[in-house]
Short mmCIF file of C-alpha atoms in Angstrom, two decimals:
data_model
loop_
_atom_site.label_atom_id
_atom_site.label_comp_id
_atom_site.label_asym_id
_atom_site.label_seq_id
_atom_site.Cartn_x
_atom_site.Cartn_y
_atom_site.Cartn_z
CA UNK A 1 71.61 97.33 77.59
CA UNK A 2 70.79 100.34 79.26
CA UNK A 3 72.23 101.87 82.21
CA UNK A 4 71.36 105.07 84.10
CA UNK A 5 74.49 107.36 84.77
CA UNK A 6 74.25 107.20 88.44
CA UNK A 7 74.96 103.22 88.06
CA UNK A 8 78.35 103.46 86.30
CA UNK A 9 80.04 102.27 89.08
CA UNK A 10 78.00 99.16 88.38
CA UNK A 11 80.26 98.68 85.52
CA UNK A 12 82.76 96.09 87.41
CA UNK A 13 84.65 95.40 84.31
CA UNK A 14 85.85 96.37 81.02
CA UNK A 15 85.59 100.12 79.65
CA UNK A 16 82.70 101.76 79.79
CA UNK A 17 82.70 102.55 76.11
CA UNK A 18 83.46 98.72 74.69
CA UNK A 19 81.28 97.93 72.55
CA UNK A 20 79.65 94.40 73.69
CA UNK A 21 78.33 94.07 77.10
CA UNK A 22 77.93 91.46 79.41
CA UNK A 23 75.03 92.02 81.94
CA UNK A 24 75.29 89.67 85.11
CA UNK A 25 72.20 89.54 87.10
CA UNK A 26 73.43 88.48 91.08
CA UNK A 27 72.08 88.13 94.32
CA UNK A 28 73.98 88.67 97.27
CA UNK A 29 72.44 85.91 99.01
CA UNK A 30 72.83 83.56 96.50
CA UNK A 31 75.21 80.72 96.66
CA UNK A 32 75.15 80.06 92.72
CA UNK A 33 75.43 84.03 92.32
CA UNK A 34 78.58 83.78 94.75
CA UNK A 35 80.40 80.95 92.58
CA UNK A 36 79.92 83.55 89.66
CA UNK A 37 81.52 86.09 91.37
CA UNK A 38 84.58 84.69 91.51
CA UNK A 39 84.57 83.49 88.47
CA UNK A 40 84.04 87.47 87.18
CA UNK A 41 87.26 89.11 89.44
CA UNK A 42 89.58 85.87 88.69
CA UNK A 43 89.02 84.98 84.77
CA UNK A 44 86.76 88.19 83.20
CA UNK A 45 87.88 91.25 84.88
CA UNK A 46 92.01 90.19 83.70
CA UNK A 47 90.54 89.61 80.01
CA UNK A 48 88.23 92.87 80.11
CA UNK A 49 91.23 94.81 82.08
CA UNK A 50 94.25 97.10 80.76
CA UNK A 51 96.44 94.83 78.89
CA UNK A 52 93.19 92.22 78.79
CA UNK A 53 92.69 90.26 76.20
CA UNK A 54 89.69 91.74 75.08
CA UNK A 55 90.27 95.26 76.68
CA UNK A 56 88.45 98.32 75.36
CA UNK A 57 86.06 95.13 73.44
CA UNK A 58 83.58 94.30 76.26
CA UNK A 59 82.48 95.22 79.32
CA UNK A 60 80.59 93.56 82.61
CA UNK A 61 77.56 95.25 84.23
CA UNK A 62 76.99 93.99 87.78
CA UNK A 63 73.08 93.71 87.79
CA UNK A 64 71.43 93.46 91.34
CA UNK A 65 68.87 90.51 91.04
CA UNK A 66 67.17 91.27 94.33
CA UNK A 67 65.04 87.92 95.50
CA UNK A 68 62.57 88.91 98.08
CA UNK A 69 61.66 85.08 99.23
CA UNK A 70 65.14 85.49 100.69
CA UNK A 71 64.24 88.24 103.32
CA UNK A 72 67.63 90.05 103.45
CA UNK A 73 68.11 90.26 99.96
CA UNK A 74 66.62 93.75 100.12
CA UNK A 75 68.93 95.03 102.56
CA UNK A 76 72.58 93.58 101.00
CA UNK A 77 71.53 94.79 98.09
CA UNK A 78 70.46 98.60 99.00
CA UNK A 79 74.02 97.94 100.93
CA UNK A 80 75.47 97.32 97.69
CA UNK A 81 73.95 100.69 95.76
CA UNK A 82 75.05 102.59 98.91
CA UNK A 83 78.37 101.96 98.48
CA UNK A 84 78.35 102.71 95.03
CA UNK A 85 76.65 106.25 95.52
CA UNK A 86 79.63 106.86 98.57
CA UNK A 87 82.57 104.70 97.04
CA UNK A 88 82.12 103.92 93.39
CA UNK A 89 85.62 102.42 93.46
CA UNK A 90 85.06 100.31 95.98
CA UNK A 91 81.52 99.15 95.00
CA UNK A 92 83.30 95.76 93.33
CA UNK A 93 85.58 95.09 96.09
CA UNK A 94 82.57 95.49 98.46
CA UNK A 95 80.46 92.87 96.33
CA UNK A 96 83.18 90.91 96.63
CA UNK A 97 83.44 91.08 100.89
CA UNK A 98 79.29 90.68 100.49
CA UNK A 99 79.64 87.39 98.72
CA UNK A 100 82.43 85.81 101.04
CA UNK A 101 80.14 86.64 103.83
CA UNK A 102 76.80 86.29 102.47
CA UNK A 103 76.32 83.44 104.99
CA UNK A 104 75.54 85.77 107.51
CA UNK A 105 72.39 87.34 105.78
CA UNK A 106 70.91 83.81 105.09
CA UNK A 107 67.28 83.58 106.15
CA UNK A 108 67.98 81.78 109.86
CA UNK A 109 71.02 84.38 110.90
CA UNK A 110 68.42 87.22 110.07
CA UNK A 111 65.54 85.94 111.38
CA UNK A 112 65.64 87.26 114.95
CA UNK A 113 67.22 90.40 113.60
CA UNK A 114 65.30 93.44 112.86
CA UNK A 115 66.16 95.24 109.50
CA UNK A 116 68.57 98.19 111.93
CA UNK A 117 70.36 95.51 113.32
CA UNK A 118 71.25 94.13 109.37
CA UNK A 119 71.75 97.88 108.49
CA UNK A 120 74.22 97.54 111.07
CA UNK A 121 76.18 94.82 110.57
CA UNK A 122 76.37 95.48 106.65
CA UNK A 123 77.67 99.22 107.98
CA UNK A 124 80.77 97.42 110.09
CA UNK A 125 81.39 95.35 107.11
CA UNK A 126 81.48 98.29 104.45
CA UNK A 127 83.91 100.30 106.62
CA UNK A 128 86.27 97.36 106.39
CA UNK A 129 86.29 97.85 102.56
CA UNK A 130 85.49 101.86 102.24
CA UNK A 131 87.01 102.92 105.68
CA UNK A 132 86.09 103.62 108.80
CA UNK A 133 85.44 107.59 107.93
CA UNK A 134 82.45 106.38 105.62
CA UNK A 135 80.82 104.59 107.81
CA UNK A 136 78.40 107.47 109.29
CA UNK A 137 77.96 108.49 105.54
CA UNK A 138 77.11 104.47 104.57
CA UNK A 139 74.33 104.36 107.57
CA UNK A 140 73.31 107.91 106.52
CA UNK A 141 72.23 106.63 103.21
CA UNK A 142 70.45 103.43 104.57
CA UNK A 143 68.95 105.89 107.34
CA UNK A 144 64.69 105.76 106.59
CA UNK A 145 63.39 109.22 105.56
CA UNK A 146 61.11 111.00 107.71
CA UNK A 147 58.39 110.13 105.88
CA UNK A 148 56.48 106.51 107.17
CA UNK A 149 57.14 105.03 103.81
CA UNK A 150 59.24 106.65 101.91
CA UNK A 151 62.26 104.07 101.97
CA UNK A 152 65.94 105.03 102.26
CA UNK A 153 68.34 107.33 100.13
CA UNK A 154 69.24 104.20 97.57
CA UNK A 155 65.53 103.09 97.30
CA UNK A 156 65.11 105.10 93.55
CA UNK A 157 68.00 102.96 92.40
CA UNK A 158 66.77 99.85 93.89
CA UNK A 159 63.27 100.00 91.94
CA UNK A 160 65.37 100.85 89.06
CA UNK A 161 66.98 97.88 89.23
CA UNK A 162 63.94 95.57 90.26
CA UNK A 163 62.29 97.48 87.17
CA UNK A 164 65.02 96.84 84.81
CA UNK A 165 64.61 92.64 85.30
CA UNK A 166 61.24 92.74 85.75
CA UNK A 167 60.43 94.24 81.97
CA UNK A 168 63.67 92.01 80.64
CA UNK A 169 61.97 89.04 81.77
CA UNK A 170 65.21 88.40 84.40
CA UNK A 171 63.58 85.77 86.80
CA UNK A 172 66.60 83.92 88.82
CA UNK A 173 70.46 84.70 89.84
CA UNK A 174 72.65 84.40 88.13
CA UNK A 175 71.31 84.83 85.05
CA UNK A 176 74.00 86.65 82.39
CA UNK A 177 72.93 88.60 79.39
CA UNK A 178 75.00 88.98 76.33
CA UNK A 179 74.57 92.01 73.93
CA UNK A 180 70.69 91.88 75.47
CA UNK A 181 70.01 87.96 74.82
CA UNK A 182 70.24 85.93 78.04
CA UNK A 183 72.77 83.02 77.83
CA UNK A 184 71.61 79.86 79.27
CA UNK A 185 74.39 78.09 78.26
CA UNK A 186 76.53 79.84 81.04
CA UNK A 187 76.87 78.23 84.04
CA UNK A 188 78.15 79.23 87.61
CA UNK A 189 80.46 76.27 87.76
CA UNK A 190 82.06 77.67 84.54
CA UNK A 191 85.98 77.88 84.86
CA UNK A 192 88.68 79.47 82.89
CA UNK A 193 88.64 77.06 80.30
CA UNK A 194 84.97 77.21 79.91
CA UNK A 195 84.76 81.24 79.60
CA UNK A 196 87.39 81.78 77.09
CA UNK A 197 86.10 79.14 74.58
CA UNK A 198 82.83 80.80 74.97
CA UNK A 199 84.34 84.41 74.22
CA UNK A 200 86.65 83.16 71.10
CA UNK A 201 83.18 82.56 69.41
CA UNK A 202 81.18 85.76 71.10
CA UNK A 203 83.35 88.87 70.82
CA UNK A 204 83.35 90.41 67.40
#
């Protein structure tokens, strides 16, 4: 499917040119989403990789599946975009820090916090993955305009994101799309074993 240029650091896996595309629609703040993860930097991103398996054949899109009953999720996930738009390289590695800690953004941690104080702490724990130097330019980007509602620097790619599941009928994380059909058969708990038997019959 579709991806606006600005996103291709969203591309976690694979080259960007393969032809076949997995789409992988996560929440930070989801423990299913979390399980998935892993599953995508130990067993996918070796097969997609240099040297992979199926390298230069398919590639993984990280898709942010932000769900606003979980009252963070906006925050990690304009967190996430940041990162991209400061760090492309890093934006994987800093998915993969989210997910570890993605305790800390459950509903009860944030509920006596006020959205600066989870700007904050998502700041200390990008500059552990991007550096200390970015860390003024990650809270720059997460900074509200001047305007009383216009949102942050990252807010056009978050509604392009919440627009892109909303018209593809995405409605819970993780949900995986191959080649544009959504795959129910895949499961979070899936293991090595489980992935590459499904890609022997997928990849052309």
């Amino acid at each position: 499917m579709a991806l606006q240029p600005s996103l291709r650091p969203l591309i976690i896996a694979g080259r960007p040119e393969a032809p076949q595309t997995l789409d992988i629609f996560l929440d930070y703040v989801c423990p299913f989403s979390a399980k998935l993860a892993l599953a995508i930097d130990g067993v996918l991103r070796p097969l997609f990789g240099p040297g992979g398996q199926y390298d230069g054949r398919v590639k993984v899109v990280f898709r942010n599946q932000v769900q606003p009953w979980h009252a963070a999720s906006t925050f990690v996930h304009e967190a996430g975009l940041a990162v991209a738009r400061i760090s492309p390289d890093k934006f994987w590695d800093f998915s993969l820090a989210l997910f570890k800690s993605q305790g800390d953004y459950f509903d009860i941690p944030t509920s006596t916090q006020t959205p600066t104080q989870i700007r904050e702490n998502l700041a200390k724990l990008a500059a552990s993955v991007i550096g200390e130097d970015k860390k003024a330019a990650f809270l720059d980007v997460l900074s509200l305009k001047s305007s009383p509602n216009g949102g942050v620097a990252v807010t056009d790619d978050l509604k392009y994101t919440i627009k892109f599941s909303r018209q593809n009928g995405i409605h819970v994380s993780p949900t995986v799309v191959f080649d544009g059909l959504i795959a129910n058969e895949i499961s979070s708990s899936w293991g090595e074993k489980e992935w590459t038997e499904w890609l022997a019959n997928k990849i052309v």
